[in-house]
Short mmCIF file of C-alpha atoms in Angstrom, two decimals:
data_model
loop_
_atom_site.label_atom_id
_atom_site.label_comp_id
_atom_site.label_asym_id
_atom_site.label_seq_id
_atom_site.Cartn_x
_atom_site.Cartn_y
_atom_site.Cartn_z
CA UNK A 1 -38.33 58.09 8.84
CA UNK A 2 -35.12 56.29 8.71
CA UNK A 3 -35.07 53.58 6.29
CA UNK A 4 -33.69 49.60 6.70
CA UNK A 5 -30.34 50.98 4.48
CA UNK A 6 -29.71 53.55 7.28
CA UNK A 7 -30.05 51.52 10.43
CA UNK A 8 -28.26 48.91 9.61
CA UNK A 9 -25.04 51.13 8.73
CA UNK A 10 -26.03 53.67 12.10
CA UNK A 11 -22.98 56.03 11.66
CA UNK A 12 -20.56 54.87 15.08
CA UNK A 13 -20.80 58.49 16.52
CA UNK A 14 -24.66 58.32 16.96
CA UNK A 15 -24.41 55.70 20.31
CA UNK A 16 -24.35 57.19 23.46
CA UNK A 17 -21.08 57.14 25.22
CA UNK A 18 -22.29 54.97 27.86
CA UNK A 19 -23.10 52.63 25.22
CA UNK A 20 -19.77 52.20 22.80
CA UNK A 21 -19.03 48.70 22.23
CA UNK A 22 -15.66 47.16 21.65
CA UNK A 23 -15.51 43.49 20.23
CA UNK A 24 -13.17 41.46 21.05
CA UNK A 25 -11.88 38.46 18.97
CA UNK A 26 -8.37 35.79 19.80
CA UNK A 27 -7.44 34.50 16.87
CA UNK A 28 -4.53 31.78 15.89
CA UNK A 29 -3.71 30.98 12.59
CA UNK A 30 -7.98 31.22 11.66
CA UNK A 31 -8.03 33.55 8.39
CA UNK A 32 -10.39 31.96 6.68
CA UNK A 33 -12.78 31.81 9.82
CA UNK A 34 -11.93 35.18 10.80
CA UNK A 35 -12.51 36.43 6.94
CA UNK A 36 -16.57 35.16 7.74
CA UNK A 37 -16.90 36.33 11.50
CA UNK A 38 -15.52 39.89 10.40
CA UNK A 39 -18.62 39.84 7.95
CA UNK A 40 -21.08 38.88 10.15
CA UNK A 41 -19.60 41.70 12.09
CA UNK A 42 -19.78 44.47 9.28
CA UNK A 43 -23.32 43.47 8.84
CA UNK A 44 -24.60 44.07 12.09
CA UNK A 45 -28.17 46.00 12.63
CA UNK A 46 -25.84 48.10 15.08
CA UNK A 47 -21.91 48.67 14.42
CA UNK A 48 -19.29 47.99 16.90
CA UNK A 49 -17.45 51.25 17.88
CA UNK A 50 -14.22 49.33 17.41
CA UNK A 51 -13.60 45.38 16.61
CA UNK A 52 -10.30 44.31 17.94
CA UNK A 53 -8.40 41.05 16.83
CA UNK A 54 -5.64 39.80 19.26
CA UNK A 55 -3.27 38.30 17.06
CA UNK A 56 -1.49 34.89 19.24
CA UNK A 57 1.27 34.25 17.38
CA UNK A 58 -0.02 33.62 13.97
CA UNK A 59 1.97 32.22 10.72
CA UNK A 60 -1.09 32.87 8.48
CA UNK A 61 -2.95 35.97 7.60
CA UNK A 62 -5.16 36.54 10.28
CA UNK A 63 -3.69 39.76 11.09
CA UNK A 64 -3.72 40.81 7.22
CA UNK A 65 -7.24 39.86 7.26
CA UNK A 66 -8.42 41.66 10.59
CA UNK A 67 -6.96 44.77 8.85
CA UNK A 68 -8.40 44.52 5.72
CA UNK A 69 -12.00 44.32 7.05
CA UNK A 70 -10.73 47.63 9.40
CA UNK A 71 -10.15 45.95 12.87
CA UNK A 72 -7.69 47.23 15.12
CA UNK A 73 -4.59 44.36 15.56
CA UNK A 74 -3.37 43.61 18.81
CA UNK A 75 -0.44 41.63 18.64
CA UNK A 76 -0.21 38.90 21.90
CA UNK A 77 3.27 37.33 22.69
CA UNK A 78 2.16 35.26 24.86
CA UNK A 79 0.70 31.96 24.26
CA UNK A 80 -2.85 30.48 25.00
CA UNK A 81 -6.57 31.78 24.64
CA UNK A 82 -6.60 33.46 28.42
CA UNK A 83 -3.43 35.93 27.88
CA UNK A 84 -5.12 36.74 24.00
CA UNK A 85 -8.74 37.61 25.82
CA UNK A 86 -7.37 39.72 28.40
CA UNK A 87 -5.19 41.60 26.28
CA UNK A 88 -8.20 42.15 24.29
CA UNK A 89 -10.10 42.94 27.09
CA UNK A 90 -7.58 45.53 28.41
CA UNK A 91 -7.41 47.20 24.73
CA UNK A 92 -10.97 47.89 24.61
CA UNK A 93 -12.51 51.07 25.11
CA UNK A 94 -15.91 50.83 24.75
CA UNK A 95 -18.14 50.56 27.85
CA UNK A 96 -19.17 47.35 26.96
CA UNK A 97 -17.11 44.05 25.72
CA UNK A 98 -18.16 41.53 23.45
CA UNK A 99 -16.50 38.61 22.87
CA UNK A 100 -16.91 35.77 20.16
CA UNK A 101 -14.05 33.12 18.58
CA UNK A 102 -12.60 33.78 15.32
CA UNK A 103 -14.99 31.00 14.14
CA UNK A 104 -18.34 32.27 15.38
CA UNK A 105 -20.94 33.98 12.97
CA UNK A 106 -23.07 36.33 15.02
CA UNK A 107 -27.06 37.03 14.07
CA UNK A 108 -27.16 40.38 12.57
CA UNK A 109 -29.32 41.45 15.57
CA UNK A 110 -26.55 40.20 18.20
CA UNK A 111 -24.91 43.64 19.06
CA UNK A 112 -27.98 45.59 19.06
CA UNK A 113 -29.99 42.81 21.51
CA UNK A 114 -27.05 42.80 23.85
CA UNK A 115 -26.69 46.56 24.19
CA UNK A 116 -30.22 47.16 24.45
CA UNK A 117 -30.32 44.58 27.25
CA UNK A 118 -27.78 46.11 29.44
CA UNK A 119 -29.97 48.99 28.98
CA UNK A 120 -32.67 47.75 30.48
CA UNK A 121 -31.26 45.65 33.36
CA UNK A 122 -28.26 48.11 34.91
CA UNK A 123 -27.69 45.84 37.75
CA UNK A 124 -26.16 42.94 35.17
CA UNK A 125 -22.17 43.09 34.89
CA UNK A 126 -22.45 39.98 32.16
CA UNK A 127 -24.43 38.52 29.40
CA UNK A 128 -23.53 34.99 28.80
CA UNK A 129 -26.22 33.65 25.25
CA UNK A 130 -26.56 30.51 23.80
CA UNK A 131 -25.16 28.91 20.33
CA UNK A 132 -25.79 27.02 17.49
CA UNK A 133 -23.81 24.89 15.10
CA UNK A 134 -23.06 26.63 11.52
CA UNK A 135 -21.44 22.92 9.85
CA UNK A 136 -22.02 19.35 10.62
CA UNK A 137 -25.10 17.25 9.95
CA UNK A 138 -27.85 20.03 9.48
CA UNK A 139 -30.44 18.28 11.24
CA UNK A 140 -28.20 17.68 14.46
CA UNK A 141 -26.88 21.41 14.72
CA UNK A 142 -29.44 23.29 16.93
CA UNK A 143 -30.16 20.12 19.61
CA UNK A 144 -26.25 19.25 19.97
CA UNK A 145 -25.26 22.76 20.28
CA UNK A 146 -28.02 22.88 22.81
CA UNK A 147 -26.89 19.50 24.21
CA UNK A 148 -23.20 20.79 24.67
CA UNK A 149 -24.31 23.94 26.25
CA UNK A 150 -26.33 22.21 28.78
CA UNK A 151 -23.93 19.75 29.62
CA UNK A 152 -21.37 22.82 30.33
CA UNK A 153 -23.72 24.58 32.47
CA UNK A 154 -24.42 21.57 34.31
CA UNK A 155 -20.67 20.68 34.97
CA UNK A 156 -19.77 24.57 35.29
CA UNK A 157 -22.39 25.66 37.69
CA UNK A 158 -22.15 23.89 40.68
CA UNK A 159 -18.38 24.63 41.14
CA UNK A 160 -19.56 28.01 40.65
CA UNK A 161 -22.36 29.00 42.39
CA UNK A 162 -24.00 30.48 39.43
CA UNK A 163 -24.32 30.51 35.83
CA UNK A 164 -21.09 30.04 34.00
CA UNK A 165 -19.75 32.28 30.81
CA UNK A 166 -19.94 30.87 27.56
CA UNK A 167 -16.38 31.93 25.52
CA UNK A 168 -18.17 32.13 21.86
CA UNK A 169 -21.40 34.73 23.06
CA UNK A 170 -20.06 36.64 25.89
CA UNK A 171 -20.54 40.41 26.85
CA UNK A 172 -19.63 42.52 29.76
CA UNK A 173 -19.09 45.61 30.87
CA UNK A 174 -16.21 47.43 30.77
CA UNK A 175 -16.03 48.76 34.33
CA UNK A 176 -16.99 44.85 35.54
CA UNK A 177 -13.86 43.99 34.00
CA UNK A 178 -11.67 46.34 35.31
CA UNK A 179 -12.65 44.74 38.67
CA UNK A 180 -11.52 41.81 37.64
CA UNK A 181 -8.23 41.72 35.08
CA UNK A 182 -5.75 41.49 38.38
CA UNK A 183 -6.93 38.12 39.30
CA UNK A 184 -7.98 36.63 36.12
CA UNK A 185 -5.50 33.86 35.43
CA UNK A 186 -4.17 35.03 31.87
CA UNK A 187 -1.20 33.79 32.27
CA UNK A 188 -2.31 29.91 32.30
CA UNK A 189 -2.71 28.70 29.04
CA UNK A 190 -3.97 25.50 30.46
CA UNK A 191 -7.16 26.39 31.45
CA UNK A 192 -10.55 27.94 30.11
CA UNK A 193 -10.80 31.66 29.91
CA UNK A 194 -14.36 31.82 29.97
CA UNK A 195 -14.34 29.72 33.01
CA UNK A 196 -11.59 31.40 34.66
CA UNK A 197 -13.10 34.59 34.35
CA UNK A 198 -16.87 33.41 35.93
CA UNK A 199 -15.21 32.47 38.79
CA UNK A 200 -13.66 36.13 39.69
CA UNK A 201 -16.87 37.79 37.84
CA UNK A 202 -19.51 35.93 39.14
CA UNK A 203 -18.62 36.12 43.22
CA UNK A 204 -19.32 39.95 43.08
CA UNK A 205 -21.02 40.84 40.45
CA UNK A 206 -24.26 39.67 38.26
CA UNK A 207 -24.21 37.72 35.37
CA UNK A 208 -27.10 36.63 33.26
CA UNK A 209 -28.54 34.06 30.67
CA UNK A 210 -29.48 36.01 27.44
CA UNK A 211 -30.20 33.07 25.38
CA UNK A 212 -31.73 35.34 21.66
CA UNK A 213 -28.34 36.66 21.33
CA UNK A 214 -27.63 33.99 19.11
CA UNK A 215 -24.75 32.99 17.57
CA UNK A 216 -22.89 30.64 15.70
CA UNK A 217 -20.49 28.63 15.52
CA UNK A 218 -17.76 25.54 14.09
CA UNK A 219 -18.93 22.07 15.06
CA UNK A 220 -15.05 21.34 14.12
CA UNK A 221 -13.26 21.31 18.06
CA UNK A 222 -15.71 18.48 18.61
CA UNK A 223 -14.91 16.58 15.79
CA UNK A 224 -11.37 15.26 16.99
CA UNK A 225 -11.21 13.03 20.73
CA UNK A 226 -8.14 14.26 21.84
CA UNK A 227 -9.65 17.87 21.59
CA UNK A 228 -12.38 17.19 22.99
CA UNK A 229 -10.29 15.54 25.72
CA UNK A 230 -8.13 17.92 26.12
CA UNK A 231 -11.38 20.78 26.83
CA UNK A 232 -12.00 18.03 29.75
CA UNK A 233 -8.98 18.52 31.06
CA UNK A 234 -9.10 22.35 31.30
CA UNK A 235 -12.00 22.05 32.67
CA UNK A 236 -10.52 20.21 35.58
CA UNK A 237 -7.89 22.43 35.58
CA UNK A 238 -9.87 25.66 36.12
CA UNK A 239 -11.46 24.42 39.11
CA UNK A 240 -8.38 23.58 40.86
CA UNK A 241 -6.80 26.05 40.63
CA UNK A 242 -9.26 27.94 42.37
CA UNK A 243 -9.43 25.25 45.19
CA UNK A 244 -9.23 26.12 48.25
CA UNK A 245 -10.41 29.41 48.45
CA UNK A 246 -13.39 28.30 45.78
CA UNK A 247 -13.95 25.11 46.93
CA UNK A 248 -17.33 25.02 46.35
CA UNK A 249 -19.34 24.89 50.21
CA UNK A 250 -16.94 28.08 50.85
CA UNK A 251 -18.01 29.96 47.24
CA UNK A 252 -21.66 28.96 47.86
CA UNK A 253 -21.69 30.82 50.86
CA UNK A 254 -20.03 34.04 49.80
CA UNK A 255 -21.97 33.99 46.67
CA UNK A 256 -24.95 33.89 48.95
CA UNK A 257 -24.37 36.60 51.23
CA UNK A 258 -22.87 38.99 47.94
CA UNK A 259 -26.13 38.65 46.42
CA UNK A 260 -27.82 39.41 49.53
CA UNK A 261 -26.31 42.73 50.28
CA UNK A 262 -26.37 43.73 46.60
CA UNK A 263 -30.04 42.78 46.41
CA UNK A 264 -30.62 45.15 49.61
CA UNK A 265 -28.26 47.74 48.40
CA UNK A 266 -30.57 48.07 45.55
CA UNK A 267 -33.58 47.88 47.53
CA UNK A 268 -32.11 50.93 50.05
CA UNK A 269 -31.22 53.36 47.13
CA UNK A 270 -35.04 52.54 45.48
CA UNK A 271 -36.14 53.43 48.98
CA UNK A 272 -33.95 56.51 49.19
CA UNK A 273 -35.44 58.32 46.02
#
């Protein structure tokens, strides 16, 4: 019988090719942050086949850090979160991507619950779960993390047409994102990644709420107005630049009809066996 030692340092051979996971983490100038996510990450209940660190540009040592805990470095010349994520993206190998920011402390069972539930749902191309705050007032962490991410959703999904991605507890698969990395906007460092990339995922392709993944992470890009201002105005951003081929009556609709034929694509091939 294998014992709780074992498990939780599985040798990264024993997962099933179908299964590798690559982990994806933009960082800027975030060593100290990075120093404690990279922990989290070691002391998962299921190891990462590979943990890459996009480096943007910084000063600091992040990249010293990454390397030290045994990430693989990938430098990104480019400025802004969306050109660091899909160069991360693009670098992994493993069939499935997670992502999480440099401040974010995952639960130990984070990569083990989000492989095991692409597992059991096939049809899913994306996991998006939910948060909570590791600083700030203790009693106010869980509902304003909870607060925030309902607020998102709530702005997000209606310009959508479906559940939004949530940058700090994402996962998708691999073959999902090759679909995708020609029309994400990576180049546009004025707009949300996450965001961005819901709108070219979601149209086509499945993506679900998977709120026990949790995770955590900094109360601190709240804590200033101007920040929190300036997340507003990304916001805004990534919807117009979609407009008018997303405007939302127009999206609703082909959202619609995609789900339709995938839902009686699936129902054909279960018919067909």
């Amino acid at each position: 019988m294998t014992n709780a030692t074992e498990q939780r340092h599985r040798p990264r051979g024993s997962l099933p090719d179908y299964l590798t996971v690559s982990v994806v983490i933009p960082v800027k100038n975030d060593a100290v942050a990075l120093t404690r996510c990279l922990a989290a990450l070691a002391d998962q209940t299921r190891t990462p086949n590979e943990t890459i660190v996009v480096d943007n540009g910084s000063s600091d040592a992040s990249a010293e850090v990454a390397r030290r805990a045994g990430a693989r470095v990938v430098e990104c010349v480019r400025p802004g979160i969306p050109a660091a994520s899909a160069l991360g993206y693009d670098a992994a190998t493993g069939a499935v991507i997670l992502r999480l920011d440099a401040d974010c402390v995952p639960d130990p069972t984070w990569v083990e619950m989000v492989v095991a539930s692409f597992t059991r749902h096939p049809d899913v191309a994306a996991f998006t779960g939910g948060a909570r705050f590791v600083d700030g007032p203790r009693m106010l962490r869980r509902p304003l993390a909870a607060a925030y991410l309902l607020a998102y959703t709530l702005a997000t999904a209606p310009a959508l047409g479906h559940l939004p991605l949530f940058g700090s507890n994402v996962a998708l698969r691999r073959d999902a994102w090759n679909d995708v990395r020609s029309s994400v906007h990576r180049h546009d460092a004025s707009l949300h990644d996450d965001f961005d990339l819901a709108y070219h995922l979601g149209e086509h392709h499945r993506i679900r709420l998977l709120p026990t993944a949790a995770m955590g992470m900094s109360m601190r890009p709240f804590t200033s107005a101007s920040g929190f201002a300036t997340r507003i105005g990304r916001g805004f951003r990534t919807v117009t630049v979609h407009w008018p081929h997303d405007f939302p009556p127009l999206r609703w609709r082909r959202v619609v009809w995609n789900r339709l034929r995938r839902d009686r694509a699936r129902s054909d091939a279960r018919l067909a066996r």
